[in-house]
PDB file of C-alpha atoms in Angstrom:
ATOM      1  CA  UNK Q   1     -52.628  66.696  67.134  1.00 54.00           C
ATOM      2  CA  UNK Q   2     -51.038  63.605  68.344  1.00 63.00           C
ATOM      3  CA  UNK Q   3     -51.650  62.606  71.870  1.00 75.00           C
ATOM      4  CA  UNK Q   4     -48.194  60.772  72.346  1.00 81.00           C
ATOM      5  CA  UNK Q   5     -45.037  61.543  69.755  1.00 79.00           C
ATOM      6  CA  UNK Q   6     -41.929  60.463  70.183  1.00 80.00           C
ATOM      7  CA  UNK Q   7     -39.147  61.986  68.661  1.00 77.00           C
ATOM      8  CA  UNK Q   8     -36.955  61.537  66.606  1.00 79.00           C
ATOM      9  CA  UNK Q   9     -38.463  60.725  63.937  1.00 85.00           C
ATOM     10  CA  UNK Q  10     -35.889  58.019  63.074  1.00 91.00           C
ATOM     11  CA  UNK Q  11     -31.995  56.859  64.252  1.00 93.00           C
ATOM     12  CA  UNK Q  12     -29.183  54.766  63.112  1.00 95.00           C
ATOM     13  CA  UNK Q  13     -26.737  53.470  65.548  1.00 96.00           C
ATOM     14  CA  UNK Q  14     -23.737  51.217  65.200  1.00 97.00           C
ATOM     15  CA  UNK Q  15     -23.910  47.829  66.873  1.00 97.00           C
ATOM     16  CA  UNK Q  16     -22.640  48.804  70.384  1.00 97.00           C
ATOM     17  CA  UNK Q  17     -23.454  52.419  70.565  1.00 97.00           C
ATOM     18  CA  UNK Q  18     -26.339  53.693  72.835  1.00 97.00           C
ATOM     19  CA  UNK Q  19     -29.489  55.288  71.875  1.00 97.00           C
ATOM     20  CA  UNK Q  20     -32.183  57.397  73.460  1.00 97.00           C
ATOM     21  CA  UNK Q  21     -35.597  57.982  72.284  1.00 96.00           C
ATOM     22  CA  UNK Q  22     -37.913  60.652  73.567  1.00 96.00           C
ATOM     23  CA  UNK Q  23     -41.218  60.643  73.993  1.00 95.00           C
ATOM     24  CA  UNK Q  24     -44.020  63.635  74.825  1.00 94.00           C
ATOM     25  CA  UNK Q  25     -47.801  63.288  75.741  1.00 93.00           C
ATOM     26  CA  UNK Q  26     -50.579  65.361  76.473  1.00 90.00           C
ATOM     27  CA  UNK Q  27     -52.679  63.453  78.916  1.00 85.00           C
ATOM     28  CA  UNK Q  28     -52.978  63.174  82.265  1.00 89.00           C
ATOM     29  CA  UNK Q  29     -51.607  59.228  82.641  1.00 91.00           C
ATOM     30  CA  UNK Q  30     -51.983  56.421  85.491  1.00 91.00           C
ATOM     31  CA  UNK Q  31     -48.771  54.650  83.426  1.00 93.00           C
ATOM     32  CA  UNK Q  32     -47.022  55.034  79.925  1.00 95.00           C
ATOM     33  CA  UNK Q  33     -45.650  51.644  78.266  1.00 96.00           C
ATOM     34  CA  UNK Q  34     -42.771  50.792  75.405  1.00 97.00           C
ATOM     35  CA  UNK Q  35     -43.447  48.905  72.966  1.00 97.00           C
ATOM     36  CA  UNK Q  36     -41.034  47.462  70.010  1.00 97.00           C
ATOM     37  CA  UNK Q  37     -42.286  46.624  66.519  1.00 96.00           C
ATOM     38  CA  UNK Q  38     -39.977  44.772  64.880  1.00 96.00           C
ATOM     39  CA  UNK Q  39     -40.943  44.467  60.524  1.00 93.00           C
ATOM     40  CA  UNK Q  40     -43.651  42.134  60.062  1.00 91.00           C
ATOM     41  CA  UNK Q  41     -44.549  41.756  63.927  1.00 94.00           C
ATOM     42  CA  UNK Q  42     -46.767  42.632  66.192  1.00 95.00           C
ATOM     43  CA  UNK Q  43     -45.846  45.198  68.961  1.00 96.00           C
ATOM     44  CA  UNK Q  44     -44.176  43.481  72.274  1.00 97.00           C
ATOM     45  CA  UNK Q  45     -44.149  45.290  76.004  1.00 97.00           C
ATOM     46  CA  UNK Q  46     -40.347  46.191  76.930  1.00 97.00           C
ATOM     47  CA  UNK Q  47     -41.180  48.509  79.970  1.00 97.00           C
ATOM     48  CA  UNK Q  48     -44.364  49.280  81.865  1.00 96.00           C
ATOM     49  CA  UNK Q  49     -43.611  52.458  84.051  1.00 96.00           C
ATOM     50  CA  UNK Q  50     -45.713  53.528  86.697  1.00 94.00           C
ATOM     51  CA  UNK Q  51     -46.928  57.579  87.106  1.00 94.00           C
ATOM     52  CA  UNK Q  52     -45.742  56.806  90.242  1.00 95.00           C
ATOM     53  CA  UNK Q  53     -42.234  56.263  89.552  1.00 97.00           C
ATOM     54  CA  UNK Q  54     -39.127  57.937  87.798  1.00 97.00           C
ATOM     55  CA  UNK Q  55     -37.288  55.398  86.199  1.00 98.00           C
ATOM     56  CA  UNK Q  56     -37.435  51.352  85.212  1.00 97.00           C
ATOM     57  CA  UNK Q  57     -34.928  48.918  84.024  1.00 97.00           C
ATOM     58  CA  UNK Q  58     -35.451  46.121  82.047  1.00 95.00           C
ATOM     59  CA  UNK Q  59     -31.526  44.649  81.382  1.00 97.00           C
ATOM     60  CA  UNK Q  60     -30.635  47.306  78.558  1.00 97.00           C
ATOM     61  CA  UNK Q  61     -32.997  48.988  78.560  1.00 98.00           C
ATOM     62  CA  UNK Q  62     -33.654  52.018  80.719  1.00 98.00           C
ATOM     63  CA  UNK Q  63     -36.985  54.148  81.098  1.00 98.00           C
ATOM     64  CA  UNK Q  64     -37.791  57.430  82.660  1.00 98.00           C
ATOM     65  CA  UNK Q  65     -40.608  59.208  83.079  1.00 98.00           C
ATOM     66  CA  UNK Q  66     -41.129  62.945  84.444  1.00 97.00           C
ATOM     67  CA  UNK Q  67     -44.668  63.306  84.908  1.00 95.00           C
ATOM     68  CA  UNK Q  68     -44.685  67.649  85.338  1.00 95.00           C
ATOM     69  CA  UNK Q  69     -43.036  67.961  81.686  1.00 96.00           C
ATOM     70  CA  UNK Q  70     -45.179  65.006  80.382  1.00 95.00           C
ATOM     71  CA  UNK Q  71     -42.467  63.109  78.673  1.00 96.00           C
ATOM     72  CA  UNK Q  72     -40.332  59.813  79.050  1.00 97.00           C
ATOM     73  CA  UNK Q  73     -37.838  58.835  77.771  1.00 97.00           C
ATOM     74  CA  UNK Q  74     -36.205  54.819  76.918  1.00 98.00           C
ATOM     75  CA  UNK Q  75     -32.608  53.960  76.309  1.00 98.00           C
ATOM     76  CA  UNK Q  76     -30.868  51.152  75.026  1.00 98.00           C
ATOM     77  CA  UNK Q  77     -27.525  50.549  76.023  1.00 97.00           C
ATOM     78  CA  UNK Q  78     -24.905  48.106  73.616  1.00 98.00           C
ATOM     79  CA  UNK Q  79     -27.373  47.919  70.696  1.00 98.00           C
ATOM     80  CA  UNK Q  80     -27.704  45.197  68.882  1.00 97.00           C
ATOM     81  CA  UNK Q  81     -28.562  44.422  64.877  1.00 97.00           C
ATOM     82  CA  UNK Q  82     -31.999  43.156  66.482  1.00 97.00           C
ATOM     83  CA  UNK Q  83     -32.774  46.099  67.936  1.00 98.00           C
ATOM     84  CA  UNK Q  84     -33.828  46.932  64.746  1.00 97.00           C
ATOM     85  CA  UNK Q  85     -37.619  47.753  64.852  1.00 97.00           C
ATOM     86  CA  UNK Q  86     -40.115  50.752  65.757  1.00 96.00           C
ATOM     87  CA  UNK Q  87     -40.239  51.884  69.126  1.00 96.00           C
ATOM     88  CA  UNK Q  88     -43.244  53.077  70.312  1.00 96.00           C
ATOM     89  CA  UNK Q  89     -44.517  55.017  73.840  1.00 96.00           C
ATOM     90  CA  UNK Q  90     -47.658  54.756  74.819  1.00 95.00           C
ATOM     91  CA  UNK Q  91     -50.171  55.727  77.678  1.00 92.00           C
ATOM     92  CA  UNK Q  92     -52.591  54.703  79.973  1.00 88.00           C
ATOM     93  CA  UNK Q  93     -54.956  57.715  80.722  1.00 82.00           C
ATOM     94  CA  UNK Q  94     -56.097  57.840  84.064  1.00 76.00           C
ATOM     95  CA  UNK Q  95     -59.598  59.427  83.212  1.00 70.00           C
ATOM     96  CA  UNK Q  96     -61.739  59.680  79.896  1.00 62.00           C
ATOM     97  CA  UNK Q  97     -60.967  56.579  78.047  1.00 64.00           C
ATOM     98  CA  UNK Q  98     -58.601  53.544  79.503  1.00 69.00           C
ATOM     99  CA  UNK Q  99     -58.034  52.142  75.718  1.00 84.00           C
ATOM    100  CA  UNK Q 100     -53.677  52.283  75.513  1.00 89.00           C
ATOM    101  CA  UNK Q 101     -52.943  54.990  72.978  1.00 89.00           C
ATOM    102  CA  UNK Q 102     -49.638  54.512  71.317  1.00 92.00           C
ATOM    103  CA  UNK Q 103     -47.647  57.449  69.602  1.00 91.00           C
ATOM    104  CA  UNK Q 104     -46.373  57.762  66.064  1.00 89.00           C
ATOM    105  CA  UNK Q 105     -43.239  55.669  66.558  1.00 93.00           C
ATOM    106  CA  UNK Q 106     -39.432  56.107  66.739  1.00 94.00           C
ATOM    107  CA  UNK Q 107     -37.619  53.661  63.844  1.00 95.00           C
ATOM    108  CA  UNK Q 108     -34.332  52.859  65.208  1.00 97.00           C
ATOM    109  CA  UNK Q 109     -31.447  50.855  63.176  1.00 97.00           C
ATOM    110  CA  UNK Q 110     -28.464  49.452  64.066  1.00 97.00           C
ATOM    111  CA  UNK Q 111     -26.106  48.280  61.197  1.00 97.00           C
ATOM    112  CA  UNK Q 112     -22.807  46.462  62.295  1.00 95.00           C
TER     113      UNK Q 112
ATOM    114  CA  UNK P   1     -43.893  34.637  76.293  1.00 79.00           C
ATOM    115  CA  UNK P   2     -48.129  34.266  75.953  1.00 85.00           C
ATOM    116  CA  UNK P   3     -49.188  34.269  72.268  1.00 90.00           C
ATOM    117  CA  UNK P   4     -52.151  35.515  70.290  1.00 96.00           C
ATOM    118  CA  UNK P   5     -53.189  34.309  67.390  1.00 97.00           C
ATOM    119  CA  UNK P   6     -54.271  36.463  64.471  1.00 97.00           C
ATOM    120  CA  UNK P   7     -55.984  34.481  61.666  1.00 94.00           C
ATOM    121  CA  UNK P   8     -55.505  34.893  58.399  1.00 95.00           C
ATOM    122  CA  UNK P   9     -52.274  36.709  57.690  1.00 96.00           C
ATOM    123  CA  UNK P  10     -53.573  37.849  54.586  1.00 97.00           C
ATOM    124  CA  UNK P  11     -57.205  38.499  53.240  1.00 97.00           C
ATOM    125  CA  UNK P  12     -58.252  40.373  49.776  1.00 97.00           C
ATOM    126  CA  UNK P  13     -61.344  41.127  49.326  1.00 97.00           C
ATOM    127  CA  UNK P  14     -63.561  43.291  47.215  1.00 98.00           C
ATOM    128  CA  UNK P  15     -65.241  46.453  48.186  1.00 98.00           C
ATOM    129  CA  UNK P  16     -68.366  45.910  49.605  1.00 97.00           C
ATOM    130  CA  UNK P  17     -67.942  42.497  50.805  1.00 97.00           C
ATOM    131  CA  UNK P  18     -67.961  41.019  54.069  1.00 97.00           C
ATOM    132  CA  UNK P  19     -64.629  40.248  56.091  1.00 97.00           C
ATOM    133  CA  UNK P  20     -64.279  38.595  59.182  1.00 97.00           C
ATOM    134  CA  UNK P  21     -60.370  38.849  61.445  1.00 97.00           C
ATOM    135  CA  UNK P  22     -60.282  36.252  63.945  1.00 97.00           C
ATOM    136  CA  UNK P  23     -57.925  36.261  66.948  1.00 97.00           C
ATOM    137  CA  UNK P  24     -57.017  33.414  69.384  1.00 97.00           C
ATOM    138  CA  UNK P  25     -56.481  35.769  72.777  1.00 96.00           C
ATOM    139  CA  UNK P  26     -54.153  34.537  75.428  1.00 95.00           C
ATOM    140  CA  UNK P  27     -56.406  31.695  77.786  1.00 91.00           C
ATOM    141  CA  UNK P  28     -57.259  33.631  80.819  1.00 89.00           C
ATOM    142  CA  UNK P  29     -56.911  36.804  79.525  1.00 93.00           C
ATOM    143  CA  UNK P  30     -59.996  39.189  79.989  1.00 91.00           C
ATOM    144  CA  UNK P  31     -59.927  42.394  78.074  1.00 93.00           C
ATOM    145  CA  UNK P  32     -59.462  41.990  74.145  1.00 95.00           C
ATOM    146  CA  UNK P  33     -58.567  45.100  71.748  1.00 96.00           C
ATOM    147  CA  UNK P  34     -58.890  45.508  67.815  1.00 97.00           C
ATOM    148  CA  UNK P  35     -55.765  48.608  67.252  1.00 97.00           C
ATOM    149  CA  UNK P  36     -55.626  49.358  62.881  1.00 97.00           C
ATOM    150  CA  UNK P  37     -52.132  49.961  61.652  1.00 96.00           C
ATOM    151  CA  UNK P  38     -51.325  51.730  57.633  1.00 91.00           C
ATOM    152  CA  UNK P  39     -48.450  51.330  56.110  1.00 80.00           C
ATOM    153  CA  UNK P  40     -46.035  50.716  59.468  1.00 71.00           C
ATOM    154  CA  UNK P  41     -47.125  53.971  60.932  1.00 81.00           C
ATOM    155  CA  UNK P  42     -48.872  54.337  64.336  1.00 87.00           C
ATOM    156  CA  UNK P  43     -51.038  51.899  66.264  1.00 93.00           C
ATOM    157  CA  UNK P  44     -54.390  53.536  66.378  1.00 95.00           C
ATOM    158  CA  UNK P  45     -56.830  52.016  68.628  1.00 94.00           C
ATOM    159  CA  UNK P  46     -60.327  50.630  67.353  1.00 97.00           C
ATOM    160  CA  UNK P  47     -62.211  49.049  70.049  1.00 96.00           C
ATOM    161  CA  UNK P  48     -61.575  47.350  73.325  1.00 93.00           C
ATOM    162  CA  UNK P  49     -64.108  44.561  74.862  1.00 94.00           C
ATOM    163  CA  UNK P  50     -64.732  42.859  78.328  1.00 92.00           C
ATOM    164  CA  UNK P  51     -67.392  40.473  79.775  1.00 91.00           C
ATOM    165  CA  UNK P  52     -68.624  40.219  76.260  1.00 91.00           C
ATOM    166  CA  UNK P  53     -69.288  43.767  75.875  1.00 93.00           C
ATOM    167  CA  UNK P  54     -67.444  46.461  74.033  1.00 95.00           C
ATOM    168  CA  UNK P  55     -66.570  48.730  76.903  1.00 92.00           C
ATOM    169  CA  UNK P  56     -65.227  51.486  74.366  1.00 92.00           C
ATOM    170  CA  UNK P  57     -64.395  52.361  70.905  1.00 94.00           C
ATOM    171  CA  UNK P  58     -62.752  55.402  68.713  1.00 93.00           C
ATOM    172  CA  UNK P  59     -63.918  57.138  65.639  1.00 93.00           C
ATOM    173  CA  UNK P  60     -62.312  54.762  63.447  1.00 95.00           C
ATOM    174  CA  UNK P  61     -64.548  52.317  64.669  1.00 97.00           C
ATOM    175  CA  UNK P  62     -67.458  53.008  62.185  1.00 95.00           C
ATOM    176  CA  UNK P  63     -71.205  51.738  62.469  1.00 96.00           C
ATOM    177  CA  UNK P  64     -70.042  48.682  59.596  1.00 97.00           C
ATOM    178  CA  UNK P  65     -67.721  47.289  62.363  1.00 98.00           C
ATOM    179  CA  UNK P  66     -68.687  44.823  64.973  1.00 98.00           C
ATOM    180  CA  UNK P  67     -66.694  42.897  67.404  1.00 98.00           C
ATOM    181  CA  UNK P  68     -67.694  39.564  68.806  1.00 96.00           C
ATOM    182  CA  UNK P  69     -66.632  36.696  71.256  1.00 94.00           C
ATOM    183  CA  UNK P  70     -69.495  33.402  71.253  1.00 86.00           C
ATOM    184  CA  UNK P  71     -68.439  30.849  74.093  1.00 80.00           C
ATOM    185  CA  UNK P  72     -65.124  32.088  75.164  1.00 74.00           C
ATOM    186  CA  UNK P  73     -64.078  31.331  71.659  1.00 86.00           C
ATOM    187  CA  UNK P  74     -62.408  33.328  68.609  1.00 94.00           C
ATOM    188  CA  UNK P  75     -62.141  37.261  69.540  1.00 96.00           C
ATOM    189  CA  UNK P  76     -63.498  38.613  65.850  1.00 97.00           C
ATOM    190  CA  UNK P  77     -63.440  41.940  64.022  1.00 98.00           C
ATOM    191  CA  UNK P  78     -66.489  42.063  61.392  1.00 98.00           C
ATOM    192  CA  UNK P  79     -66.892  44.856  58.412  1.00 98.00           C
ATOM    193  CA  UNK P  80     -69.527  44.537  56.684  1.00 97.00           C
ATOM    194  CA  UNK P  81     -69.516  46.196  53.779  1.00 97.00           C
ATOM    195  CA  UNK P  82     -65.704  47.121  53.379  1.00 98.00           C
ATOM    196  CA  UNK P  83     -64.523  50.024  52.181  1.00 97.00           C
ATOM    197  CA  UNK P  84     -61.217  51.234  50.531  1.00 97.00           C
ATOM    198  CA  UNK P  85     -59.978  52.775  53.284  1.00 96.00           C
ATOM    199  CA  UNK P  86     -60.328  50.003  55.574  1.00 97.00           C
ATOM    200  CA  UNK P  87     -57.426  48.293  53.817  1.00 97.00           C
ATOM    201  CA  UNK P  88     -54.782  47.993  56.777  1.00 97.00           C
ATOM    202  CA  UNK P  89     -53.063  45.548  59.128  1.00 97.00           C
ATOM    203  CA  UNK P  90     -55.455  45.147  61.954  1.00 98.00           C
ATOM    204  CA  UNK P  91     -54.126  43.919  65.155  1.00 98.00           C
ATOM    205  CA  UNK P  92     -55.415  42.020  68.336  1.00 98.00           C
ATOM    206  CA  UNK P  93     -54.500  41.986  71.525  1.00 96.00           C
ATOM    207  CA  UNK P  94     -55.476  40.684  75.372  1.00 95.00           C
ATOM    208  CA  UNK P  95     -54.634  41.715  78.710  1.00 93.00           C
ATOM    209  CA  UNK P  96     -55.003  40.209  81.998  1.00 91.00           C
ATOM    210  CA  UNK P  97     -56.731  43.412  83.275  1.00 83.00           C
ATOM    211  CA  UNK P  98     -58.258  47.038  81.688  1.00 72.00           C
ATOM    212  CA  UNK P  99     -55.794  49.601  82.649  1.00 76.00           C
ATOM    213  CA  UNK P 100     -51.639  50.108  83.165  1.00 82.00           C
ATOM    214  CA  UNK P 101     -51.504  46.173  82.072  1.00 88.00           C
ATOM    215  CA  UNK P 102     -49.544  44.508  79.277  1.00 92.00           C
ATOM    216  CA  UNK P 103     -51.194  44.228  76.426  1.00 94.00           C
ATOM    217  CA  UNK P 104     -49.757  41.015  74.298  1.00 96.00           C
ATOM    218  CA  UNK P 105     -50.115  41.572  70.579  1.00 97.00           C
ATOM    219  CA  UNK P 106     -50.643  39.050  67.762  1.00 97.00           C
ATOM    220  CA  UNK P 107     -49.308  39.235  64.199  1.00 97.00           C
ATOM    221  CA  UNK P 108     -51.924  40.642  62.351  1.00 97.00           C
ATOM    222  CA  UNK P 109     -53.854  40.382  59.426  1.00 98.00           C
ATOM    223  CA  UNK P 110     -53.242  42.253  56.600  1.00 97.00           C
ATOM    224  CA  UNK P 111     -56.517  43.118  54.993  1.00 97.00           C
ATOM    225  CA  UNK P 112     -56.230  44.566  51.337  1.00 97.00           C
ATOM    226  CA  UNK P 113     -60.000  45.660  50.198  1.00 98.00           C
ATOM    227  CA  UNK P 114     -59.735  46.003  45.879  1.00 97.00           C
TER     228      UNK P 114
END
């Protein structure tokens, strides 16, 4: 079984509308990290969130994170066609191994 | 934003033969990681390496893989022999530090083993 998933498995949005994606893990974590994949790209860091804290912003883009049910949770607020791409969680455990271990991806698409 | 360099974009080889992935990390980054990708599905983590040493590395990491840096210079990702399975789009990336860091990702190369 998958130590990070986000759900769901995929979304379309309208340019303008808002969109949530979900995210559960299974570890015990020292931080859990978003990362967008746009087609063709490598992933890029939109939030770094800290076990420490509840929620981050990053201009449109909202995190949570609620350590006691294991999950988080990003938003994006007045999508965009560029926000086109797979979103992925991932985490930082805080014991065992420190390699980041990203889940099995959220595609989101917004069409005009 | 920093940049890493993945180089080549594209490599086919034949089964059995020797493949080298070379990544340009960010300049004064110190941890470097090799993550394997199929098909646009999930990043799945190969090997990470610090102070020239590979510090740890998952199952997908098999005994033909090796990972090098010589003299602060290309981060590489050797199989040797390749397999059919190993065809993927292998990705590198550097952080400043091990843990809870950002971890800046290059483009990839997309390795197709015939």
């Amino acid at each position: 079984s998958q130590l990070a998933e986000e759900n769901p498995w995929a979304l379309s949005v309208h340019e303008g509308e808002s969109v949530t994606v979900n995210c559960s893990y299974k570890t015990s974590i020292t931080a859990l990290q978003w990362y967008r994949q746009k087609s063709g790209e490598g992933p890029a860091q939109l939030i770094l969130i800290r076990s420490n804290e509840r929620e981050k912003r990053n201009g449109r883009l909202r995190a949570t994170l609620d350590t006691s049910s294991q999950s988080s949770s990003l938003s994006i607020t007045a999508t965009r066609c560029e926000d086109t791409a797979v979103y992925f969680c991932a985490t930082d455990p805080d014991q065992g191994g420190r390699a980041l271990i990203f889940g099995t991806g959220t595609t989101v698409s917004v069409s005009p | 934003g920093p940049k890493v360099l993945q180089i080549p974009s594209h490599q086919i080889i034949d089964m059995g033969q020797m493949v080298t992935l070379n990544c340009d990390p960010v300049s004064n980054h110190l941890y470097f990681y090799w993550y394997k990708q199929i098909l646009g599905q999930q990043m799945e983590f190969l090997v990470n390496f610090y102070n020239g040493k590979v510090m740890e590395k998952s199952k997908l990491f098999k005994d033909q893989f090796s990972v090098e840096r010589p003299d602060g210079s290309y981060f590489t990702l050797k199989i040797q022999p390749t397999a059919l399975e190993d065809s993927a789009v292998y990705f590198c990336a550097s952080s400043t530090g091990g843990q809870a860091e950002t971890l800046y990702f290059g483009s990839g190369t997309r390795l197709t083993v015939l």
